[in-house]
mmCIF file of C-alpha atoms and ligand atoms in Angstrom:
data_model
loop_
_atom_site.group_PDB
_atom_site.id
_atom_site.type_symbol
_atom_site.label_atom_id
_atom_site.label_comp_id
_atom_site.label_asym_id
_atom_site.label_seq_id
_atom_site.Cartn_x
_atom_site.Cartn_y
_atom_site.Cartn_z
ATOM 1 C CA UNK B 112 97.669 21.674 33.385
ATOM 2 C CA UNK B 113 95.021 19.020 33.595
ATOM 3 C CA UNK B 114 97.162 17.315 31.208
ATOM 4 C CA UNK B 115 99.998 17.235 33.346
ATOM 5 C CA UNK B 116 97.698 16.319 36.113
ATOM 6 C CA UNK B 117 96.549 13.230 34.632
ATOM 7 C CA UNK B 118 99.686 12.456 33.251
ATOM 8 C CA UNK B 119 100.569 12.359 37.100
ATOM 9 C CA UNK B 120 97.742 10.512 37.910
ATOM 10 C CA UNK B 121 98.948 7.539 35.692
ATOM 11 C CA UNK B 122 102.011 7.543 37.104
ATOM 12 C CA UNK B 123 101.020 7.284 40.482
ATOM 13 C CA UNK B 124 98.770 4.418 40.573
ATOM 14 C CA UNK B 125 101.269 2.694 37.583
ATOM 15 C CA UNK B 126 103.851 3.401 40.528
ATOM 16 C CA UNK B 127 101.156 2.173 43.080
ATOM 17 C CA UNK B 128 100.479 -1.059 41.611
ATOM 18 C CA UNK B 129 104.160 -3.119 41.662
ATOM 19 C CA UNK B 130 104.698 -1.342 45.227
ATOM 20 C CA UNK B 131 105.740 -4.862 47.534
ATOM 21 C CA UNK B 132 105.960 -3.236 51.142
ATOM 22 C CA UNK B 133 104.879 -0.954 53.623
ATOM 23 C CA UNK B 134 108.108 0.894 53.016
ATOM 24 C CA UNK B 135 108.117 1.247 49.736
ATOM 25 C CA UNK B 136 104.226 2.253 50.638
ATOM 26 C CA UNK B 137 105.520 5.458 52.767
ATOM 27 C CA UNK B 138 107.928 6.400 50.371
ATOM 28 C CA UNK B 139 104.955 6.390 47.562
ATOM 29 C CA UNK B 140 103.001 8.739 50.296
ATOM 30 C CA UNK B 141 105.813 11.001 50.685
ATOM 31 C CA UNK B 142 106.723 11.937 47.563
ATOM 32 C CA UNK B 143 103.345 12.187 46.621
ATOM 33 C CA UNK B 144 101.028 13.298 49.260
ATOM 34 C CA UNK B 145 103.325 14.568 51.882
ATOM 35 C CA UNK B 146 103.970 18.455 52.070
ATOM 36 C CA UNK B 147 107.004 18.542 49.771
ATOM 37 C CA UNK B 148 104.915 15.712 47.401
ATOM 38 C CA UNK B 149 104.020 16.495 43.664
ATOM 39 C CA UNK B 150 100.343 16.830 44.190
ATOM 40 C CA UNK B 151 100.811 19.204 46.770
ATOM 41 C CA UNK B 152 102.960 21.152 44.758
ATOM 42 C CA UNK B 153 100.203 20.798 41.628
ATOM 43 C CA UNK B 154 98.432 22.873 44.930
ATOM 44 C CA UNK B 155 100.754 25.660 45.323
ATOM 45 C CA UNK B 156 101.318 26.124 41.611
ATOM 46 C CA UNK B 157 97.494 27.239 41.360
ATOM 47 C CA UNK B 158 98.496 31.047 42.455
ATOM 48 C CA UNK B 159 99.514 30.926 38.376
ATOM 49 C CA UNK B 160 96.015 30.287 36.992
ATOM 50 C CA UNK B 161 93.152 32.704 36.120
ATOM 51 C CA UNK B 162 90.023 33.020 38.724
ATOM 52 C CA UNK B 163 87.564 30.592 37.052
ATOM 53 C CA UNK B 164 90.196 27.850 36.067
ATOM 54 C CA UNK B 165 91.819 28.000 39.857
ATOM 55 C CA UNK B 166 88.752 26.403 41.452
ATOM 56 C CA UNK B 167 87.693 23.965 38.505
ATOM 57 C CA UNK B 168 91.616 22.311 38.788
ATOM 58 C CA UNK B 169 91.483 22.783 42.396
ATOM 59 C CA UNK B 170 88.010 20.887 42.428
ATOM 60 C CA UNK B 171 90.414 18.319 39.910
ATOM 61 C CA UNK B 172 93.836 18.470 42.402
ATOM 62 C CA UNK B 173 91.522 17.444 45.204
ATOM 63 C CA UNK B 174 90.284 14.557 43.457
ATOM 64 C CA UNK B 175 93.283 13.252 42.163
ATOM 65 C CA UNK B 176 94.405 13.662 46.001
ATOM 66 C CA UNK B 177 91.374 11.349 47.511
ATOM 67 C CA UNK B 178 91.779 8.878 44.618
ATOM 68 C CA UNK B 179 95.609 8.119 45.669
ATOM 69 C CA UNK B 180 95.061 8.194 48.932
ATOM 70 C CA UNK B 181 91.847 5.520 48.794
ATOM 71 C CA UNK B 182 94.265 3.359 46.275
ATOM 72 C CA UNK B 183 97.192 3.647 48.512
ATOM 73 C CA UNK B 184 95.272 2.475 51.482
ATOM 74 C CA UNK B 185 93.255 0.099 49.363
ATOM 75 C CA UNK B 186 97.118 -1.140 48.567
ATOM 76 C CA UNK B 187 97.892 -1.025 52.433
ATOM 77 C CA UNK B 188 94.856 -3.475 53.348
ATOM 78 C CA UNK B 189 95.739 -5.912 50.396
ATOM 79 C CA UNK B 190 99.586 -6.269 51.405
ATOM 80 C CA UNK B 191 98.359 -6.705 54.757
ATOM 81 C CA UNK B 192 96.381 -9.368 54.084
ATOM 82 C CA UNK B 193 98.952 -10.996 51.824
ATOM 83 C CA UNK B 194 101.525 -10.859 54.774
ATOM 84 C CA UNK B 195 99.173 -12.363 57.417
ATOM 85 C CA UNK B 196 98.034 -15.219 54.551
ATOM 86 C CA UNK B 197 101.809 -15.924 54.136
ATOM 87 C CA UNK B 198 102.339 -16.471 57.586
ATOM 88 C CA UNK B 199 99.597 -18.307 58.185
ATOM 89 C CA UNK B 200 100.825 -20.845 55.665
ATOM 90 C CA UNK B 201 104.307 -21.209 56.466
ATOM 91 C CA UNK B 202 102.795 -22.084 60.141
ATOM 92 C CA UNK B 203 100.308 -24.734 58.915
ATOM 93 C CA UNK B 204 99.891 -27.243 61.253
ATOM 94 C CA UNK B 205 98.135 -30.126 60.289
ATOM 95 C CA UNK B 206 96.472 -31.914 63.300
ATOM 96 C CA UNK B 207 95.478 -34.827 61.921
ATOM 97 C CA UNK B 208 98.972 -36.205 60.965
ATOM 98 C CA UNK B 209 100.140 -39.232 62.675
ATOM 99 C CA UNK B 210 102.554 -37.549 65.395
ATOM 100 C CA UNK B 211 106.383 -39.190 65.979
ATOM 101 C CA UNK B 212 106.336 -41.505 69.046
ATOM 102 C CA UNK B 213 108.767 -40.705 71.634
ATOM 103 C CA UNK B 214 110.953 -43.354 72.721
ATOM 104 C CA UNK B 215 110.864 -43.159 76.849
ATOM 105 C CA UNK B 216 113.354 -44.743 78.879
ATOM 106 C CA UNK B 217 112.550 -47.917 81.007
ATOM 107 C CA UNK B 218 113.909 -49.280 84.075
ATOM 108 C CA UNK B 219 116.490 -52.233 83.591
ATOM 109 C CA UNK B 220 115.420 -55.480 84.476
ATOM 110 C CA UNK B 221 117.426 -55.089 87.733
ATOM 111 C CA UNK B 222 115.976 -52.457 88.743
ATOM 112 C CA UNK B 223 112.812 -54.000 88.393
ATOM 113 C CA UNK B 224 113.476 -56.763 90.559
ATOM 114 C CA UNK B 225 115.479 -54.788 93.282
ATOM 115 C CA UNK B 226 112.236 -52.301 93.447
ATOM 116 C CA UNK B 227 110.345 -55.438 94.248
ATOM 117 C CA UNK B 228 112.735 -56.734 96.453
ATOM 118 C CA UNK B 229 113.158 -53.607 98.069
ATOM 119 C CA UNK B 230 109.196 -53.277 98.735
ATOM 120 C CA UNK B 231 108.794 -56.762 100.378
ATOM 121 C CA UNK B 232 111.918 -55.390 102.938
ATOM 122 C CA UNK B 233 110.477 -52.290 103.798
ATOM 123 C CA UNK B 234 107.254 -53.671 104.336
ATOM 124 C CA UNK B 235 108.879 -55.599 107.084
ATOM 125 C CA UNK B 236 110.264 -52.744 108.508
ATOM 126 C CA UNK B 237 113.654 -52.640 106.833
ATOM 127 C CA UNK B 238 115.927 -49.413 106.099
ATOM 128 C CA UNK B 239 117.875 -49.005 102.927
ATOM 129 C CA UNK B 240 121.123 -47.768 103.151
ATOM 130 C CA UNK B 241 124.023 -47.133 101.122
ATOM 131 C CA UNK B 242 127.484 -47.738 100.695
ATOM 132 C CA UNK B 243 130.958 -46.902 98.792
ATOM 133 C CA UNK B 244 132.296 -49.047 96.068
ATOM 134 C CA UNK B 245 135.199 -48.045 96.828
ATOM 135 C CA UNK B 246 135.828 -49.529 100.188
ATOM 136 C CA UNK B 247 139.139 -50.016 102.775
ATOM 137 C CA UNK B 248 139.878 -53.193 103.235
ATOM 138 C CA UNK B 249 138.938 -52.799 107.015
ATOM 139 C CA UNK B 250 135.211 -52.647 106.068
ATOM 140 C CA UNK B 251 135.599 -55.052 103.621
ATOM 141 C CA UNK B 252 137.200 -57.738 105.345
ATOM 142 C CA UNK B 253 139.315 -56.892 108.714
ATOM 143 C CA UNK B 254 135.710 -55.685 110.354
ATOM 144 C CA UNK B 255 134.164 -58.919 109.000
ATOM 145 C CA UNK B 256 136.572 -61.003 110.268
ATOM 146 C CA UNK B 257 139.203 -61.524 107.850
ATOM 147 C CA UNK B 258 142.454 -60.232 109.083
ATOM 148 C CA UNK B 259 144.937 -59.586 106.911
ATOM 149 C CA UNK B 260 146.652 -63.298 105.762
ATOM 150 C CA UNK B 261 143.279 -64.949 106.478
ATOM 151 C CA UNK B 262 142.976 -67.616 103.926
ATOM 152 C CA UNK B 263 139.555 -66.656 103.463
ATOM 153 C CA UNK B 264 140.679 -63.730 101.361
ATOM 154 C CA UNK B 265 140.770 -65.984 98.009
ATOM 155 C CA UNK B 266 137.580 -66.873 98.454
ATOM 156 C CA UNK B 267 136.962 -63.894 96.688
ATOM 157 C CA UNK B 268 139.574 -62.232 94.142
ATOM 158 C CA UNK B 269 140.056 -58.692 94.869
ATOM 159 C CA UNK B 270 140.682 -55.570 92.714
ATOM 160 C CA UNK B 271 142.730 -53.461 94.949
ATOM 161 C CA UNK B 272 143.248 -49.124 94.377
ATOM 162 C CA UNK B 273 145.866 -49.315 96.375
ATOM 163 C CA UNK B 274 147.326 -50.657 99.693
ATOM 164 C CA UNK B 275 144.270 -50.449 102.025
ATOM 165 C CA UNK B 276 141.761 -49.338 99.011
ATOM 166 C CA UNK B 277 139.580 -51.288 96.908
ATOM 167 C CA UNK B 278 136.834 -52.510 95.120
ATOM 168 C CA UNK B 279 134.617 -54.233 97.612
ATOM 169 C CA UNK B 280 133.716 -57.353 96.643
ATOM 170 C CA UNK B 281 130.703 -57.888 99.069
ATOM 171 C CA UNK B 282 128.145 -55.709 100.399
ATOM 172 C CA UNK B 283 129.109 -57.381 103.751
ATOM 173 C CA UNK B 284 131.113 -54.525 103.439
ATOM 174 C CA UNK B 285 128.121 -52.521 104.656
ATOM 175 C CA UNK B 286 127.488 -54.117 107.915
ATOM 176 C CA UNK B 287 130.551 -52.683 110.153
ATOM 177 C CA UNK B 288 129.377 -49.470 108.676
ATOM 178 C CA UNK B 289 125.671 -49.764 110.165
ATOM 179 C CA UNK B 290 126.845 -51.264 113.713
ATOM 180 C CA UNK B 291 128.969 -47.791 113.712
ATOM 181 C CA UNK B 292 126.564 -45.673 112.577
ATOM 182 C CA UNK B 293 123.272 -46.677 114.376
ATOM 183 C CA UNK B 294 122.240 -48.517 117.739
ATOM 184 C CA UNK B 295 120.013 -51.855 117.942
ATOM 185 C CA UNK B 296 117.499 -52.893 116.952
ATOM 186 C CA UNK B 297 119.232 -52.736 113.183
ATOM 187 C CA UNK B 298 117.149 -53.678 110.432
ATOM 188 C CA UNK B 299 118.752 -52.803 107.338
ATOM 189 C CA UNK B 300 119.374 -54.048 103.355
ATOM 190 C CA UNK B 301 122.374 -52.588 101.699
ATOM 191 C CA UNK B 302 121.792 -53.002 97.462
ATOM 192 C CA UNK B 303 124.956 -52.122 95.412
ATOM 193 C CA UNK B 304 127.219 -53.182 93.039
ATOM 194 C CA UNK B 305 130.436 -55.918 94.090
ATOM 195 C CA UNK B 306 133.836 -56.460 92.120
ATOM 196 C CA UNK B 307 135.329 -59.542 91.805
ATOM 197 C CA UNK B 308 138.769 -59.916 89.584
ATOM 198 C CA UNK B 309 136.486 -62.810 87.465
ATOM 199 C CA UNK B 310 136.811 -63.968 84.259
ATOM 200 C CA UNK B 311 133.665 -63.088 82.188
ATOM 201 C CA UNK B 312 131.458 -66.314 81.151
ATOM 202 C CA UNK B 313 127.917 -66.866 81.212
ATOM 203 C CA UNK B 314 127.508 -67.239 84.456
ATOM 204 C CA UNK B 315 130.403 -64.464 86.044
ATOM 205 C CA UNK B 316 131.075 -61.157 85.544
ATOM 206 C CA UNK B 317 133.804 -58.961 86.940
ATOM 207 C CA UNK B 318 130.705 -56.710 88.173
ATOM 208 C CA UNK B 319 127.774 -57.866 89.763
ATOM 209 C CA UNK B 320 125.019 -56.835 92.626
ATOM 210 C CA UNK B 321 124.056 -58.130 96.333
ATOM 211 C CA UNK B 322 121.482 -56.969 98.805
ATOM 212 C CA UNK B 323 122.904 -57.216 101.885
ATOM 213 C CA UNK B 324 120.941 -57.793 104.783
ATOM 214 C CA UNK B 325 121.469 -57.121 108.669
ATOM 215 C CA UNK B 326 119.315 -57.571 111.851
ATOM 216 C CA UNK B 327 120.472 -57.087 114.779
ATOM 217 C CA UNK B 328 118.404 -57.297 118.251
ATOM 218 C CA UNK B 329 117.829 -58.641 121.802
ATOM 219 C CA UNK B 330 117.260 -62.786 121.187
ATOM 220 C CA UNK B 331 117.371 -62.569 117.372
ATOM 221 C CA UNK B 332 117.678 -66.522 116.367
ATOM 222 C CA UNK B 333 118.158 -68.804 113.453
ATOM 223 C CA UNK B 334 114.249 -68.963 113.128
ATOM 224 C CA UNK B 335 113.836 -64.955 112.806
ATOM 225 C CA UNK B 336 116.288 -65.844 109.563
ATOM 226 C CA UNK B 337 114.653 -68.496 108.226
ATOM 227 C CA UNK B 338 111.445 -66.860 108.689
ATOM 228 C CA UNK B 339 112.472 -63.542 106.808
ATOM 229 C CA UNK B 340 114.070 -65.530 104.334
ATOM 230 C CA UNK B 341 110.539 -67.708 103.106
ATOM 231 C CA UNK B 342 108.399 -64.484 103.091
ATOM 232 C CA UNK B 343 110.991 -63.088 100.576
ATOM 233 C CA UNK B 344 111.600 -65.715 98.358
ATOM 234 C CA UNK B 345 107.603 -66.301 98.639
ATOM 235 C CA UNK B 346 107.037 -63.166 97.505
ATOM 236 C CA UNK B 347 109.537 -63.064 94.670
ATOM 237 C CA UNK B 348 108.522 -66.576 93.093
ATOM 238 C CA UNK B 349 105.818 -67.484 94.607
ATOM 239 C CA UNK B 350 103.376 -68.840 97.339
ATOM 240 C CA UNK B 351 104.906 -72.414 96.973
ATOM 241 C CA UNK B 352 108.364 -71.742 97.093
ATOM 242 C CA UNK B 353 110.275 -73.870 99.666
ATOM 243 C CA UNK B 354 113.293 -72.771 100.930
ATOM 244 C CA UNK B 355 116.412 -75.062 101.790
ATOM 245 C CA UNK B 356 119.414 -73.790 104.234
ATOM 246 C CA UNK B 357 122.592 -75.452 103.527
ATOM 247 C CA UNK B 358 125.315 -75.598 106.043
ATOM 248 C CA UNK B 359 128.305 -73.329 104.483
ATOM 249 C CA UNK B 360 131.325 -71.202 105.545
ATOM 250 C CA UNK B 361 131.451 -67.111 106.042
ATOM 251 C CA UNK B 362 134.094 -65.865 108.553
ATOM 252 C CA UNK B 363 131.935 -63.107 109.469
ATOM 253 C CA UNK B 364 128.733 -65.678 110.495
ATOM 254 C CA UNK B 365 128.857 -68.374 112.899
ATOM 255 C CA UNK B 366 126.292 -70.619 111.914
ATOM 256 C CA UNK B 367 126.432 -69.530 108.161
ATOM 257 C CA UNK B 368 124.755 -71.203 105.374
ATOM 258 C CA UNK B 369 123.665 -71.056 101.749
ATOM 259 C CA UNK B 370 120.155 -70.443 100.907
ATOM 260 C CA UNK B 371 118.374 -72.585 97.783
ATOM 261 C CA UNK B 372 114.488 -71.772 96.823
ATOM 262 C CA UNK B 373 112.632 -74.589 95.278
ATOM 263 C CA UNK B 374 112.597 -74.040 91.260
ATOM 264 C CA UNK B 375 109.627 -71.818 90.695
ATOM 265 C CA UNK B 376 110.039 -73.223 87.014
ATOM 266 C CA UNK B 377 109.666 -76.616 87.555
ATOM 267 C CA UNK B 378 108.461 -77.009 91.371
ATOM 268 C CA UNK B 379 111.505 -78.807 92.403
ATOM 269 C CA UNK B 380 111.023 -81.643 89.902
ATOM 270 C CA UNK B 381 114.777 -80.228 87.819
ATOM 271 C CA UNK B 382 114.694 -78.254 84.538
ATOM 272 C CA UNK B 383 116.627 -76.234 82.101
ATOM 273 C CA UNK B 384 116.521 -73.695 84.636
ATOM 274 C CA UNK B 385 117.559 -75.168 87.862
ATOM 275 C CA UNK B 386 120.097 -77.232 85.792
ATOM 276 C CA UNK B 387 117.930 -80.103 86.793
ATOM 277 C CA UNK B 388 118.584 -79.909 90.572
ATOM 278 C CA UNK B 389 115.025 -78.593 91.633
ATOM 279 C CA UNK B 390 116.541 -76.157 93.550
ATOM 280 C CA UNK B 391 118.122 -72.948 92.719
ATOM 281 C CA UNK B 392 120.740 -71.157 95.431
ATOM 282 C CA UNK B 393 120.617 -67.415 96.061
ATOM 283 C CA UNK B 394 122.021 -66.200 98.602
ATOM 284 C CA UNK B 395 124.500 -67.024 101.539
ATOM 285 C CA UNK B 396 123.380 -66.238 105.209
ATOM 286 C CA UNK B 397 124.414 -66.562 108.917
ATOM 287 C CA UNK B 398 124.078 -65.611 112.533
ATOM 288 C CA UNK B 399 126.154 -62.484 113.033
ATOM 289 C CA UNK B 400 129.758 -63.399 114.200
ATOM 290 C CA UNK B 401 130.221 -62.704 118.112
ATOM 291 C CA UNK B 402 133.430 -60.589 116.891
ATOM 292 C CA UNK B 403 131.938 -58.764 113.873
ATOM 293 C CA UNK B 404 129.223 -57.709 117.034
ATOM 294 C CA UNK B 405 132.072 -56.491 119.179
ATOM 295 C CA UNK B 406 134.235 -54.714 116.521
ATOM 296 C CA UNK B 407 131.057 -52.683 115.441
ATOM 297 C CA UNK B 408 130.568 -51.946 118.974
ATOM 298 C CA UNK B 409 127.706 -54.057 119.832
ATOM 299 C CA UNK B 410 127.612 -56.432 123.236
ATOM 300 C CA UNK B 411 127.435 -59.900 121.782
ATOM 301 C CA UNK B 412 126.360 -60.849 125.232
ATOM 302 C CA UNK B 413 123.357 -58.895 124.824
ATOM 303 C CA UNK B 414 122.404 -58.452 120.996
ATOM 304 C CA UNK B 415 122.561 -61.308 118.475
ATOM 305 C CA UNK B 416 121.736 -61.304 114.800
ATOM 306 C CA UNK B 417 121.661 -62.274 111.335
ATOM 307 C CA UNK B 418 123.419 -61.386 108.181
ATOM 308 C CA UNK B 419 122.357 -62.315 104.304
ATOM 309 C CA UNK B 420 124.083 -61.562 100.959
ATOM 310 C CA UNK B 421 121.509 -62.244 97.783
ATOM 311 C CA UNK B 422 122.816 -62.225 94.473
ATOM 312 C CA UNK B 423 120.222 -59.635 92.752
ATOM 313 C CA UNK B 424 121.995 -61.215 88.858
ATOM 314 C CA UNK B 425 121.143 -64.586 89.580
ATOM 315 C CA UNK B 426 117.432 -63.844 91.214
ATOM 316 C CA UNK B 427 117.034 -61.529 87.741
ATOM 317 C CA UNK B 428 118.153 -64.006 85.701
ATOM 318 C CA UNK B 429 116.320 -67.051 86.841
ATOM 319 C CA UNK B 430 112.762 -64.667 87.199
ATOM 320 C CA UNK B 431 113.113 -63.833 83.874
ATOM 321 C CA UNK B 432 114.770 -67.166 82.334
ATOM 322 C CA UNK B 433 118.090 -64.852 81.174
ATOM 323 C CA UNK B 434 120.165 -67.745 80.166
ATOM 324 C CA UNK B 435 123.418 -65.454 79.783
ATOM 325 C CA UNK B 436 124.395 -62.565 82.670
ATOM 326 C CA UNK B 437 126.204 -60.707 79.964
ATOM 327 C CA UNK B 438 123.093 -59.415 78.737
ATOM 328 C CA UNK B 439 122.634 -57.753 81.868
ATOM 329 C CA UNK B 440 125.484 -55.894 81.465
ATOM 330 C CA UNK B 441 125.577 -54.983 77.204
ATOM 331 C CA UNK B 442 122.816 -52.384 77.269
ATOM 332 C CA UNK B 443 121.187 -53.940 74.021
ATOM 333 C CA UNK B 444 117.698 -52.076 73.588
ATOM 334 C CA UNK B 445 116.534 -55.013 71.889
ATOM 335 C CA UNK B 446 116.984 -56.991 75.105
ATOM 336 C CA UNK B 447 115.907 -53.952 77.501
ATOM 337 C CA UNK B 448 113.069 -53.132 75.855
ATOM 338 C CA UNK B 449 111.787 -56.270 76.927
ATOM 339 C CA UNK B 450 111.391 -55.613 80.123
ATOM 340 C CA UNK B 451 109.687 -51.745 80.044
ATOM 341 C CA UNK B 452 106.403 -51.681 82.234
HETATM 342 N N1 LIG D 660 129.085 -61.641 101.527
HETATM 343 C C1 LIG D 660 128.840 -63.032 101.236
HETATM 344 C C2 LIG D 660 129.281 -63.298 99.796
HETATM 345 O O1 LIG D 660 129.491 -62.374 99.058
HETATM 346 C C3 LIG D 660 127.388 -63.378 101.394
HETATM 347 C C4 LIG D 660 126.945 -63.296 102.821
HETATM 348 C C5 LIG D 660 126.399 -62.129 103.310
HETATM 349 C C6 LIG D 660 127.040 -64.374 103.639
HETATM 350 C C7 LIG D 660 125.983 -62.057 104.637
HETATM 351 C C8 LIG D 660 126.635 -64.338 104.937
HETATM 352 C C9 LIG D 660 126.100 -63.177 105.429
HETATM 353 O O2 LIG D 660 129.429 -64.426 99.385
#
């Protein structure tokens, strides 16, 4: 018998030793230590044996017992540990490595200079509204002054939807709109996107953006205009801009002009920028028309205003010495990234 018990014994911990999981562990405990295990039987088969060998091998069974149980927790702890230093590798995380730089997105450069522009308006108590781009052609033109076979209309090429439905081409569009929806005083910009059936060059594009600007109030003059219109273009280019009216035609403004700011470039003196004419125009502006007042509902008898249109391409363009307006439009991250802040 004590052959057979260390015969046992060898097996066991030869078993023990390749054993990979805690599995394989509990199946090892079973079949050896549990209550139907081989050990335990080496117990029960003790009955057999005379009086002084039954507690010598019993002394030897017992022994055998606590060794496999020691090894097969001994076995337990190591596995454990080999499982948690496997984990702990695969999740290495080395802190000191350079990390990957996320590319952000930036604003585009006319966003940039319509958030500006947009600041210096509200701070002189100016609303922003919006409009539709896709506009009747009552707001766009018949509210403005343009009826229907009013030569005016090819002054600007329109993309029409469909009979009274289409692109607007101004965001003059915008003004009938506010006279409708609020009561003087009105002191509003409209930014947005025009269309224009253009051919694309340097200088045009099919697509481009105004600011449109109303005012409307008891004794509003020419002056109020010409005053709003140097702290803006102050602002935007500088302390010693000068600003130049220009005597112009708008059906819906009566005087209407064209607006030129000295070249912040050159000071007025003519450059590659300013094309060498010192001054550089950017936007077109009037007194409100007496019947643009009336159709929006407004007594021209008692309320007189302004209106002004500013190209936001051209005042990006020339800020930022863009010699093409395509750019503008081609989403190049070479050329955006340029103007991230
Ligand atoms: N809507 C005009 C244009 O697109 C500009 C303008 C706006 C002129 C407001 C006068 C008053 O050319």
């Amino acid at each position: 018998m004590k052959e057979q018990l260390e015969a046992l014994r060898n097996e066991a911990l030869a078993e023990l030793a390749v054993l990979s999981d805690a599995k394989q562990l509990e199946d090892f405990r079973v079949r050896y230590l549990g209550k139907k295990g081989s050990v335990t039987a080496l117990l029960r088969g003790m009955g057999a044996l005379s009086a002084e060998e039954r507690p010598v091998m019993g002394q030897l069974v017992n022994q055998l017992r606590q060794e496999l149980e020691s090894a097969l927790s001994e076995k337990n702890t190591a596995l454990q540990q080999a499982q948690q230093e496997a984990q702990l590798a695969a999740e290495k995380l080395d802190v000191t490595m350079p990390g990957k730089k996320i590319k952000s997105g930036g604003l585009h450069p006319l966003n940039v200079v319509l958030d500006d522009l947009i600041d210096i308006f509200q701070s002189m108590g100016f609303d922003v509204v919006d409009g539709p781009e896709v506009e009747t052609d009552y707001y766009n033109f018949q509210a403005l002054n343009v009826p229907e076979d009013h030569p005016a209309r090819d002054m600007q090429d329109t993309f029409y939807l469909a009979d009274n439905l289409l692109l607007r081409t101004q965001t003059s569009a915008a003004q009938a709109r506010t006279m409708e929806e609020r009561k003087p005083p009105i002191r509003i910009i409209c930014p947005g996107r025009v269309y224009r059936a253009d051919e694309v060059d340097a200088t045009h594009s099919p697509v481009f953006h105004q600011i449109e600007g109303l005012v409307i109030d008891k004794g509003i003059t020419m002056c109020d205009l010409k005053g709003v219109l140097e702290q803006f273009a102050q602002e935007i280019y500088g302390k010693e801009t000068k600003v130049r009216f220009r005597p112009s035609f708008f059906p819906f403004t009566e005087p209407s002009v064209e607006v030129d700011v000295s070249c912040s470039e050159c000071g007025g003196t003519g450059c590659r920028v300013c094309k060498g004419a010192g001054w550089i125009e950017i936007l077109g502006a009037g007194m409100v028309h007496p019947s643009v007042l009336r159709m929006g509902g407004i007594d021209p008898e008692e309320y007189t205003g302004f209106a002004f249109g500013i190209g936001l391409d051209r005042l990006t363009t020339t800020r930022y010495k863009i010699s093409d307006i395509r750019l503008l439009f081609e989403n190049d991250q070479r050329f955006l990234e340029q103007f991230d802040r």
